[in-house]
Tab-separated table of C-alpha atoms in Angstrom:
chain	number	residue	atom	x	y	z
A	27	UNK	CA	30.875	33.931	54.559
A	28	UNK	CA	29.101	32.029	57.114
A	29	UNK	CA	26.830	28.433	55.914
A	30	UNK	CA	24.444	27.460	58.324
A	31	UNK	CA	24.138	23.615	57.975
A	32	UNK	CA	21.521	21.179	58.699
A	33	UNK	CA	21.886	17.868	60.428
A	34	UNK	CA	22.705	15.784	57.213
A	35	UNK	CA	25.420	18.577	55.859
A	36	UNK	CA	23.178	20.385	53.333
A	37	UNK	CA	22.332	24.254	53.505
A	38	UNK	CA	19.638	25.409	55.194
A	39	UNK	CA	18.394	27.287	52.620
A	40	UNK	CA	18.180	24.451	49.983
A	41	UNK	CA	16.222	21.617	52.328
A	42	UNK	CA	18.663	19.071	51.416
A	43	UNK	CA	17.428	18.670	47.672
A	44	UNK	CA	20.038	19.433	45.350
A	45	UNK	CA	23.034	18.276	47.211
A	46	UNK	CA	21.074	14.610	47.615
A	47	UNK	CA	21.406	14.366	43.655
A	48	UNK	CA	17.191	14.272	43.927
A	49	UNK	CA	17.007	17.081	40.997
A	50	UNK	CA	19.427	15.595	38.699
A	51	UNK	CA	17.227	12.274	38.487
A	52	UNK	CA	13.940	14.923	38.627
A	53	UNK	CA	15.338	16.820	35.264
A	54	UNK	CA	16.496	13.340	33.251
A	55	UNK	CA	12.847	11.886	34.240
A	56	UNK	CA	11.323	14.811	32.830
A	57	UNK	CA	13.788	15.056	29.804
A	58	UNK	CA	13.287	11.054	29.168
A	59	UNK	CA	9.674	11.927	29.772
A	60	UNK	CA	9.498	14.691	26.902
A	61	UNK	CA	11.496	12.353	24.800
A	62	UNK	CA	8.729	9.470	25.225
A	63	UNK	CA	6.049	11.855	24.819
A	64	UNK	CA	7.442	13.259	21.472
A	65	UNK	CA	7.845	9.530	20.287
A	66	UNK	CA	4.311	8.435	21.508
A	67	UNK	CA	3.374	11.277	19.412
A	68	UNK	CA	5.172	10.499	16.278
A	69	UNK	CA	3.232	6.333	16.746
A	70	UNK	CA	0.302	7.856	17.076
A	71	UNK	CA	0.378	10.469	14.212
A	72	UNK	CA	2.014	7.493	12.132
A	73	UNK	CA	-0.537	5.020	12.915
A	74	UNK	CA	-3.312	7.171	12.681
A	75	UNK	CA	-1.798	7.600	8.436
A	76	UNK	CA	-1.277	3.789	8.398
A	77	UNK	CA	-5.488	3.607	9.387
A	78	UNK	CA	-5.896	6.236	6.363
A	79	UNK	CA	-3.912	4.082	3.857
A	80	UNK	CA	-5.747	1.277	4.680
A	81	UNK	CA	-9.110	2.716	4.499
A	82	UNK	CA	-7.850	3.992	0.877
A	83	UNK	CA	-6.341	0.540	-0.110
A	84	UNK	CA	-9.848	-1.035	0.776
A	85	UNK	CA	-11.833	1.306	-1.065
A	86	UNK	CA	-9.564	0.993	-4.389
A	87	UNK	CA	-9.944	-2.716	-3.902
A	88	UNK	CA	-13.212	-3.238	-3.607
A	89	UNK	CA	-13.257	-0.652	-6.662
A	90	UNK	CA	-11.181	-3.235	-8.454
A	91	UNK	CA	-13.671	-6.164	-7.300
A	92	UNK	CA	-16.262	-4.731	-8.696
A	93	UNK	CA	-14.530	-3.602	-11.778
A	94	UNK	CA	-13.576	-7.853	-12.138
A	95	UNK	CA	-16.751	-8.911	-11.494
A	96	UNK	CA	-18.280	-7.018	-13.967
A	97	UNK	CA	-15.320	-7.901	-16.549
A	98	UNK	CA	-16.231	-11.508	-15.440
A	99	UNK	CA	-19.620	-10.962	-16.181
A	100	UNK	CA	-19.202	-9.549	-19.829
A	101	UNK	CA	-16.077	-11.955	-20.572
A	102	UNK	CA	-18.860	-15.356	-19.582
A	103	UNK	CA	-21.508	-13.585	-22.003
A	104	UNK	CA	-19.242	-13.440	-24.799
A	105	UNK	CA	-18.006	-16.927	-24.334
A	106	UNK	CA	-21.514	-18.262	-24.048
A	107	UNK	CA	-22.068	-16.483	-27.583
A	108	UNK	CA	-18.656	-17.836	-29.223
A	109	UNK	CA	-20.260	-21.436	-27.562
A	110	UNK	CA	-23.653	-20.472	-29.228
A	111	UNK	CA	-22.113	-19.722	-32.374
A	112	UNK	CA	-19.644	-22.472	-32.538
A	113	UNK	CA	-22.905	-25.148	-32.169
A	114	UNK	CA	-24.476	-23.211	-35.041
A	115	UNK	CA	-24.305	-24.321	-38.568
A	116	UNK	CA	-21.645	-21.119	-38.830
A	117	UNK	CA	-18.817	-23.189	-37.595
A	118	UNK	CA	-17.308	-23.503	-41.084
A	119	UNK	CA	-17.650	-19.499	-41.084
A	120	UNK	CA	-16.208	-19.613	-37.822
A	121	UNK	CA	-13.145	-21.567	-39.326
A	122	UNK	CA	-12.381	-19.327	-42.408
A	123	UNK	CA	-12.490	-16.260	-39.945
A	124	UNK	CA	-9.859	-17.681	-37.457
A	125	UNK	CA	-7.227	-18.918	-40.619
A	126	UNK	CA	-7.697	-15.604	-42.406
A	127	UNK	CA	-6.751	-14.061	-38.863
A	128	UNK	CA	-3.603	-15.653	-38.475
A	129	UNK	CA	-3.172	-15.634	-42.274
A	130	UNK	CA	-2.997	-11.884	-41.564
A	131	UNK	CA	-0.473	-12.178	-38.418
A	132	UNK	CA	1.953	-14.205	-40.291
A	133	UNK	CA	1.714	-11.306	-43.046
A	134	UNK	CA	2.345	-8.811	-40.720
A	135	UNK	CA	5.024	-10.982	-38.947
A	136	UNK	CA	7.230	-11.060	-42.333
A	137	UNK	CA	6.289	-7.687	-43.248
A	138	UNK	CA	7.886	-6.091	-39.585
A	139	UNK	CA	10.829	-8.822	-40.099
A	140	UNK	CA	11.808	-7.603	-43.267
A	141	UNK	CA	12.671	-4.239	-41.749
């Protein structure tokens, strides 16, 4: 079996490249390359559902701003009537309404006690 060598010591045949250790670093770059290309990936794919979410948490709270303001809206109308009626010569009515209401509770109250 006969090697022909070339001036640094390597085979001929091979130019020097695998015995230099060159293609050892060549195939961990390209496995650490795969590696950071699967993770860049997985960020990306990740980030792109994190933009989603938020789009869809935005919506649903502008939904619920809405939904508040117009709660708002009907809860200052009522209290503007209570005020209206309260000013009225009803406020004795008023009165009788709110006792007999908790007249009622504390019936209720004794009635779910007694159980």
């Amino acid at each position: 079996l006969t090697v022909v060598l070339t001036g640094d010591g390597a085979a001929a045949g091979s130019y020097g490249y695998t015995n230099s250790g060159y293609s050892v670093y060549e195939e961990e770059n390209d496995r650490l390359t795969e590696s950071l290309r699967t993770k860049v990936s997985a960020i990306k794919s990740l980030s792109i559902e994190i933009g989603t979410e938020v789009k869809n948490q935005n919506k649903m709270l502008s939904e619920i701003e809405n939904d508040f303001d117009s709660t708002g809206g009907l809860l200052g109308a009522t209290m503007g009537r209570l005020r209206t009626l309260s000013r009225g010569s009803q406020t004795k009515l008023l009165c009788y309404m709110m006792l007999f209401s908790l007249f009622v509770f504390f019936v209720i109250y004794w009635i779910i006690k007694l159980r």
